[in-house]
Short mmCIF file of C-alpha atoms in Angstrom, two decimals:
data_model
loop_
_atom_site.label_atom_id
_atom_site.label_comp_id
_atom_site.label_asym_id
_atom_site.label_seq_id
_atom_site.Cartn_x
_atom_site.Cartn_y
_atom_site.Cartn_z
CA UNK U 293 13.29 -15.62 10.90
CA UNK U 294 10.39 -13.58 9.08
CA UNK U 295 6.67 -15.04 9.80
CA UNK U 296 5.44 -17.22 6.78
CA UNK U 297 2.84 -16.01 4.34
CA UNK U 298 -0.25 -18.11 4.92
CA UNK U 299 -1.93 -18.89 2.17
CA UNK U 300 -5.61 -20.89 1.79
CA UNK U 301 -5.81 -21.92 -2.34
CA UNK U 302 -9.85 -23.33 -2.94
CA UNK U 303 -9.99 -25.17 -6.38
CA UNK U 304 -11.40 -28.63 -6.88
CA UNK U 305 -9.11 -29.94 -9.26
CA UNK U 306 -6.35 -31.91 -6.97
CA UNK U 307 -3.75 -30.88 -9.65
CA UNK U 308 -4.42 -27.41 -9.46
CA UNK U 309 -3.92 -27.01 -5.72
CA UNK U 310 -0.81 -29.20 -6.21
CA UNK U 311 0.47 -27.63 -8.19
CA UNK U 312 0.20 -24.01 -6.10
CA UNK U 313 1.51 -25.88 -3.32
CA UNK U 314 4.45 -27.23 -5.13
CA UNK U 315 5.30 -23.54 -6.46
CA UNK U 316 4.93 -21.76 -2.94
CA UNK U 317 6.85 -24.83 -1.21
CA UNK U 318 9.43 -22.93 1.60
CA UNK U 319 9.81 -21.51 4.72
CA UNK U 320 8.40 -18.18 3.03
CA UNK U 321 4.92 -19.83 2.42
CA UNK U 322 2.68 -21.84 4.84
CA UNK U 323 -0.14 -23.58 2.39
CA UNK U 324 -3.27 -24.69 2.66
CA UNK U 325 -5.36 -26.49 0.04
CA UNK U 326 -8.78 -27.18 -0.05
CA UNK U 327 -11.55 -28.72 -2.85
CA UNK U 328 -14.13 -26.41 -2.34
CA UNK U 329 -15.58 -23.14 -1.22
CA UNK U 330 -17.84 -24.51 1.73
CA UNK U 331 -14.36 -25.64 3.13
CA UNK U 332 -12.47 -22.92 3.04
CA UNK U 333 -15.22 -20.41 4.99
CA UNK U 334 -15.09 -23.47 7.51
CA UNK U 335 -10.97 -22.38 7.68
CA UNK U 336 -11.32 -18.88 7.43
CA UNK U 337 -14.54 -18.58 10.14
CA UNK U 338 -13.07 -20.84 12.27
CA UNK U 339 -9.92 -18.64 12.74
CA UNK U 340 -10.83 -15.37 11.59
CA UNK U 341 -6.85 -13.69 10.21
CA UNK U 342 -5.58 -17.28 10.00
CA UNK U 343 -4.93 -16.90 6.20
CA UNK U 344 -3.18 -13.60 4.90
CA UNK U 345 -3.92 -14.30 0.92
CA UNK U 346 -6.76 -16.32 -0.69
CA UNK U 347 -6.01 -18.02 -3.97
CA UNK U 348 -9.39 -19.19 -5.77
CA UNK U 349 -10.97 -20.52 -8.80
CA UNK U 350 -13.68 -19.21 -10.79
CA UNK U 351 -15.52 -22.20 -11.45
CA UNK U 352 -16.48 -24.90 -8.42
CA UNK U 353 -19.52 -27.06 -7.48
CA UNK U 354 -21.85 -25.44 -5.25
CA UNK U 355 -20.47 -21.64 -4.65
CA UNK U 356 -18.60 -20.34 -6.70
CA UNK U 357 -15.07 -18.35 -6.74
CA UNK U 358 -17.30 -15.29 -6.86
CA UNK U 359 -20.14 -15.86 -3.94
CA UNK U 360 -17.24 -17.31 -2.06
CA UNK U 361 -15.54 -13.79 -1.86
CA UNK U 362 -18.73 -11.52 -1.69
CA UNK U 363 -18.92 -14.35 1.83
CA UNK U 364 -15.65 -13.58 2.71
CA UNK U 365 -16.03 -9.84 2.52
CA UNK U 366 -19.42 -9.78 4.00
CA UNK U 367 -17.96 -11.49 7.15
CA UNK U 368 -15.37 -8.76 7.05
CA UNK U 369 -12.65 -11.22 6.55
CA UNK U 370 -9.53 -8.97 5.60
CA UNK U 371 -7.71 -11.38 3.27
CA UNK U 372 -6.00 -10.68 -0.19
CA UNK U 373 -7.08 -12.27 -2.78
CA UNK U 374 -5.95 -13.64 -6.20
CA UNK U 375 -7.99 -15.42 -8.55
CA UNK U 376 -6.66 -18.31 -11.11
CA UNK U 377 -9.73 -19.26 -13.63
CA UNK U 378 -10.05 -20.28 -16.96
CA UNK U 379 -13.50 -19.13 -16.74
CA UNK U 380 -13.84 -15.19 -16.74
CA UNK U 381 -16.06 -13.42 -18.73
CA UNK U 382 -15.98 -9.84 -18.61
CA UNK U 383 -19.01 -9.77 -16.01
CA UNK U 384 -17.40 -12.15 -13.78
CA UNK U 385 -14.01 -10.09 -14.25
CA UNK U 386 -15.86 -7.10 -13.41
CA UNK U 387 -17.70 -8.24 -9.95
CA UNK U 388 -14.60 -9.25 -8.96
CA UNK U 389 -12.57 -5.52 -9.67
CA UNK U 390 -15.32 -4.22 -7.33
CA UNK U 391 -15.12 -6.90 -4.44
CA UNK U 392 -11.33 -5.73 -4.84
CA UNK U 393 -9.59 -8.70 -5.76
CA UNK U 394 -5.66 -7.99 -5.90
CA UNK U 395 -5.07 -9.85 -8.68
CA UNK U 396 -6.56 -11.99 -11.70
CA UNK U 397 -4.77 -14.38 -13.66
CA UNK U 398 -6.54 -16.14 -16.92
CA UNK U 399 -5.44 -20.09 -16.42
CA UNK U 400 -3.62 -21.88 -18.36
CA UNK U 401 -0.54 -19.69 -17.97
CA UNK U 402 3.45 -20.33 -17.73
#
């Protein structure tokens, strides 16, 4: 058997991260959730390659989806990343095209 995707999704509604987890549930996927940005460079610099794809939201107390991937890349963490926000203006949008973020999806979405 194939080794499982590990996947870190940061948002700090409950529901959201429940809601990844409940769509990635498998032997493919190994997730973790956590409720905010602080937590998940605890994860990630704890274990540096623990985590092959980052899901994040825009919007969270303290640092946002943004300053928490200009961390992550700083460090040199090599992690994919895909964010889910409602909140994306096309400044946001653009800071995170040149951080090179893999994907952006515009919540809420089927």
């Amino acid at each position: 058997m194939s080794t499982p995707v590990r996947i870190l999704a940061v948002d700090n509604e409950p529901s959201v991260t429940s809601s990844i987890r409940y769509v990635f549930d498998g032997p493919r996927f190994q997730v973790n959730t956590v409720e905010s940005s602080e937590a998940a460079l605890d994860m990630m610099g704890s274990e540096p390659g623990r985590f092959d794809i980052l899901i994040v939201d825009q919007k969270m107390p303290s640092l946002t989806g943004v300053e928490l991937v200009g961390h992550i890349k700083t460090r040199g963490i090599g992690i994919k990343v895909i964010v889910l926000s409602a909140n994306l203006s096309s400044d946001v949008r653009g800071t995170y095209e040149k951080l090179g973020v893999e994907f952006i999806f515009t919540k809420p979405f089927n």
